[in-house]
mmCIF file with all atom_site columns, C-alpha atoms in Angstrom:
data_model
loop_
_atom_site.group_PDB
_atom_site.id
_atom_site.type_symbol
_atom_site.label_atom_id
_atom_site.label_alt_id
_atom_site.label_comp_id
_atom_site.label_asym_id
_atom_site.label_entity_id
_atom_site.label_seq_id
_atom_site.pdbx_PDB_ins_code
_atom_site.Cartn_x
_atom_site.Cartn_y
_atom_site.Cartn_z
_atom_site.occupancy
_atom_site.B_iso_or_equiv
_atom_site.pdbx_formal_charge
_atom_site.auth_seq_id
_atom_site.auth_comp_id
_atom_site.auth_asym_id
_atom_site.auth_atom_id
_atom_site.pdbx_PDB_model_num
ATOM 1  C CA . MET O 1 1  ? -0.305  48.336  153.597 1.00 49.00 ? 810 MET O CA 1
ATOM 2  C CA . ILE O 1 2  ? -0.247  46.262  156.770 1.00 51.00 ? 811 ILE O CA 1
ATOM 3  C CA . VAL O 1 3  ? 1.411   42.883  156.495 1.00 49.00 ? 812 VAL O CA 1
ATOM 4  C CA . TRP O 1 4  ? 0.570   40.285  159.111 1.00 50.00 ? 813 TRP O CA 1
ATOM 5  C CA . ARG O 1 5  ? 3.297   38.015  160.364 1.00 52.00 ? 814 ARG O CA 1
ATOM 6  C CA . VAL O 1 6  ? 2.326   34.740  161.971 1.00 49.00 ? 815 VAL O CA 1
ATOM 7  C CA . ASN O 1 7  ? 4.090   33.925  165.253 1.00 55.00 ? 816 ASN O CA 1
ATOM 8  C CA . ASP O 1 8  ? 3.046   30.883  167.243 1.00 53.00 ? 817 ASP O CA 1
ATOM 9  C CA . GLY O 1 9  ? -0.221  30.717  165.310 1.00 52.00 ? 818 GLY O CA 1
ATOM 10 C CA . ALA O 1 10 ? -1.251  34.239  166.378 1.00 52.00 ? 819 ALA O CA 1
ATOM 11 C CA . LYS O 1 11 ? -1.439  37.267  164.104 1.00 57.00 ? 820 LYS O CA 1
ATOM 12 C CA . ARG O 1 12 ? 0.489   40.249  165.427 1.00 59.00 ? 821 ARG O CA 1
ATOM 13 C CA . VAL O 1 13 ? 1.177   43.687  164.051 1.00 54.00 ? 822 VAL O CA 1
ATOM 14 C CA . GLN O 1 14 ? 4.826   44.658  163.882 1.00 67.00 ? 823 GLN O CA 1
ATOM 15 C CA . PRO O 1 15 ? 5.840   47.716  165.993 1.00 68.00 ? 824 PRO O CA 1
ATOM 16 C CA . THR O 1 16 ? 6.354   50.024  163.001 1.00 82.00 ? 825 THR O CA 1
ATOM 17 C CA . GLN O 1 17 ? 3.012   48.993  161.592 1.00 82.00 ? 826 GLN O CA 1
ATOM 18 C CA . GLU O 1 18 ? 1.404   49.643  164.958 1.00 83.00 ? 827 GLU O CA 1
ATOM 19 C CA . ASN O 1 19 ? 2.963   53.110  164.983 1.00 87.00 ? 828 ASN O CA 1
ATOM 20 C CA . ASP O 1 20 ? 1.655   53.682  161.467 1.00 88.00 ? 829 ASP O CA 1
ATOM 21 C CA . LEU O 1 21 ? -1.790  52.591  162.588 1.00 90.00 ? 830 LEU O CA 1
ATOM 22 C CA . GLN O 1 22 ? -1.649  54.904  165.619 1.00 91.00 ? 831 GLN O CA 1
ATOM 23 C CA . THR O 1 23 ? -0.525  57.771  163.405 1.00 92.00 ? 832 THR O CA 1
ATOM 24 C CA . LEU O 1 24 ? -3.358  57.063  160.993 1.00 93.00 ? 833 LEU O CA 1
ATOM 25 C CA . MET O 1 25 ? -5.901  56.908  163.828 1.00 95.00 ? 834 MET O CA 1
ATOM 26 C CA . SER O 1 26 ? -4.558  60.170  165.221 1.00 95.00 ? 835 SER O CA 1
ATOM 27 C CA . ARG O 1 27 ? -4.919  61.813  161.830 1.00 96.00 ? 836 ARG O CA 1
ATOM 28 C CA . PHE O 1 28 ? -8.476  60.491  161.540 1.00 96.00 ? 837 PHE O CA 1
ATOM 29 C CA . GLU O 1 29 ? -9.311  61.958  164.938 1.00 97.00 ? 838 GLU O CA 1
ATOM 30 C CA . ILE O 1 30 ? -7.889  65.321  163.882 1.00 97.00 ? 839 ILE O CA 1
ATOM 31 C CA . LEU O 1 31 ? -9.823  65.134  160.619 1.00 97.00 ? 840 LEU O CA 1
ATOM 32 C CA . ILE O 1 32 ? -13.053 64.244  162.409 1.00 98.00 ? 841 ILE O CA 1
ATOM 33 C CA . GLU O 1 33 ? -12.585 67.186  164.805 1.00 97.00 ? 842 GLU O CA 1
ATOM 34 C CA . ARG O 1 34 ? -11.912 69.504  161.863 1.00 98.00 ? 843 ARG O CA 1
ATOM 35 C CA . VAL O 1 35 ? -15.092 68.313  160.149 1.00 98.00 ? 844 VAL O CA 1
ATOM 36 C CA . GLU O 1 36 ? -17.048 69.012  163.340 1.00 98.00 ? 845 GLU O CA 1
ATOM 37 C CA . GLN O 1 37 ? -15.512 72.494  163.576 1.00 98.00 ? 846 GLN O CA 1
ATOM 38 C CA . LEU O 1 38 ? -16.441 73.180  159.968 1.00 98.00 ? 847 LEU O CA 1
ATOM 39 C CA . LYS O 1 39 ? -19.999 71.954  160.570 1.00 98.00 ? 848 LYS O CA 1
ATOM 40 C CA . ARG O 1 40 ? -20.343 74.314  163.552 1.00 98.00 ? 849 ARG O CA 1
ATOM 41 C CA . ARG O 1 41 ? -18.862 77.200  161.596 1.00 98.00 ? 850 ARG O CA 1
ATOM 42 C CA . ASN O 1 42 ? -21.122 76.484  158.637 1.00 98.00 ? 851 ASN O CA 1
ATOM 43 C CA . ALA O 1 43 ? -24.185 76.445  160.905 1.00 98.00 ? 852 ALA O CA 1
ATOM 44 C CA . LEU O 1 44 ? -23.124 79.783  162.392 1.00 98.00 ? 853 LEU O CA 1
ATOM 45 C CA . LEU O 1 45 ? -22.563 81.283  158.945 1.00 98.00 ? 854 LEU O CA 1
ATOM 46 C CA . MET O 1 46 ? -25.936 80.011  157.761 1.00 98.00 ? 855 MET O CA 1
ATOM 47 C CA . ALA O 1 47 ? -27.626 81.609  160.779 1.00 98.00 ? 856 ALA O CA 1
ATOM 48 C CA . GLN O 1 48 ? -25.800 84.881  160.147 1.00 98.00 ? 857 GLN O CA 1
ATOM 49 C CA . GLU O 1 49 ? -26.768 84.786  156.481 1.00 98.00 ? 858 GLU O CA 1
ATOM 50 C CA . LYS O 1 50 ? -30.412 84.215  157.403 1.00 98.00 ? 859 LYS O CA 1
ATOM 51 C CA . SER O 1 51 ? -30.244 87.154  159.806 1.00 98.00 ? 860 SER O CA 1
ATOM 52 C CA . TRP O 1 52 ? -28.755 89.602  157.292 1.00 98.00 ? 861 TRP O CA 1
ATOM 53 C CA . ARG O 1 53 ? -31.160 88.451  154.591 1.00 98.00 ? 862 ARG O CA 1
ATOM 54 C CA . GLU O 1 54 ? -34.073 89.181  156.927 1.00 98.00 ? 863 GLU O CA 1
ATOM 55 C CA . GLU O 1 55 ? -32.569 92.545  157.827 1.00 98.00 ? 864 GLU O CA 1
ATOM 56 C CA . ARG O 1 56 ? -32.020 93.326  154.140 1.00 98.00 ? 865 ARG O CA 1
ATOM 57 C CA . ALA O 1 57 ? -35.638 92.461  153.329 1.00 98.00 ? 866 ALA O CA 1
ATOM 58 C CA . LEU O 1 58 ? -36.816 94.731  156.151 1.00 98.00 ? 867 LEU O CA 1
ATOM 59 C CA . LEU O 1 59 ? -34.645 97.591  154.903 1.00 98.00 ? 868 LEU O CA 1
ATOM 60 C CA . ILE O 1 60 ? -35.895 97.111  151.353 1.00 98.00 ? 869 ILE O CA 1
ATOM 61 C CA . ASP O 1 61 ? -39.480 97.311  152.632 1.00 98.00 ? 870 ASP O CA 1
ATOM 62 C CA . LYS O 1 62 ? -38.735 100.455 154.640 1.00 98.00 ? 871 LYS O CA 1
ATOM 63 C CA . ASN O 1 63 ? -37.013 101.998 151.633 1.00 98.00 ? 872 ASN O CA 1
ATOM 64 C CA . GLU O 1 64 ? -40.021 101.217 149.441 1.00 98.00 ? 873 GLU O CA 1
ATOM 65 C CA . ILE O 1 65 ? -42.390 102.821 151.992 1.00 98.00 ? 874 ILE O CA 1
ATOM 66 C CA . ALA O 1 66 ? -40.193 105.932 152.162 1.00 98.00 ? 875 ALA O CA 1
ATOM 67 C CA . ARG O 1 67 ? -40.032 106.107 148.350 1.00 98.00 ? 876 ARG O CA 1
ATOM 68 C CA . ARG O 1 68 ? -43.835 105.942 148.083 1.00 98.00 ? 877 ARG O CA 1
ATOM 69 C CA . LYS O 1 69 ? -44.230 108.684 150.698 1.00 98.00 ? 878 LYS O CA 1
ATOM 70 C CA . VAL O 1 70 ? -41.777 110.938 148.858 1.00 98.00 ? 879 VAL O CA 1
ATOM 71 C CA . GLU O 1 71 ? -43.532 110.283 145.537 1.00 97.00 ? 880 GLU O CA 1
ATOM 72 C CA . SER O 1 72 ? -46.880 111.052 147.173 1.00 97.00 ? 881 SER O CA 1
ATOM 73 C CA . MET O 1 73 ? -45.529 114.343 148.552 1.00 97.00 ? 882 MET O CA 1
ATOM 74 C CA . ILE O 1 74 ? -44.160 115.278 145.129 1.00 96.00 ? 883 ILE O CA 1
ATOM 75 C CA . VAL O 1 75 ? -47.545 114.584 143.520 1.00 95.00 ? 884 VAL O CA 1
ATOM 76 C CA . ARG O 1 76 ? -49.309 116.711 146.154 1.00 95.00 ? 885 ARG O CA 1
ATOM 77 C CA . LEU O 1 77 ? -46.799 119.543 145.752 1.00 95.00 ? 886 LEU O CA 1
ATOM 78 C CA . LYS O 1 78 ? -47.244 119.493 141.995 1.00 93.00 ? 887 LYS O CA 1
ATOM 79 C CA . ALA O 1 79 ? -51.018 119.556 142.461 1.00 92.00 ? 888 ALA O CA 1
ATOM 80 C CA . LEU O 1 80 ? -50.724 122.529 144.839 1.00 91.00 ? 889 LEU O CA 1
ATOM 81 C CA . GLU O 1 81 ? -48.429 124.277 142.358 1.00 90.00 ? 890 GLU O CA 1
ATOM 82 C CA . GLN O 1 82 ? -50.946 123.806 139.527 1.00 91.00 ? 891 GLN O CA 1
ATOM 83 C CA . ASP O 1 83 ? -53.792 125.134 141.704 1.00 84.00 ? 892 ASP O CA 1
ATOM 84 C CA . SER O 1 84 ? -51.905 128.336 142.415 1.00 73.00 ? 893 SER O CA 1
#
């Protein structure tokens, strides 16, 4: 808590209180910078997540296409086997 002392009708902050205020401001600046760093990191992580989700969806689609082709080949082979 900052206590104001009146000297000659003017309000002044005592030196220790001024140091406390400077320390607090410094901590706020550090905190603000940390928040900005976290925002940037979060944005990067979100972009990376979007990228791997898109890649995953593409791989799932390719896997599904390959599975259908293999199933189709199996059906044709079974049909050829029955015709023989």
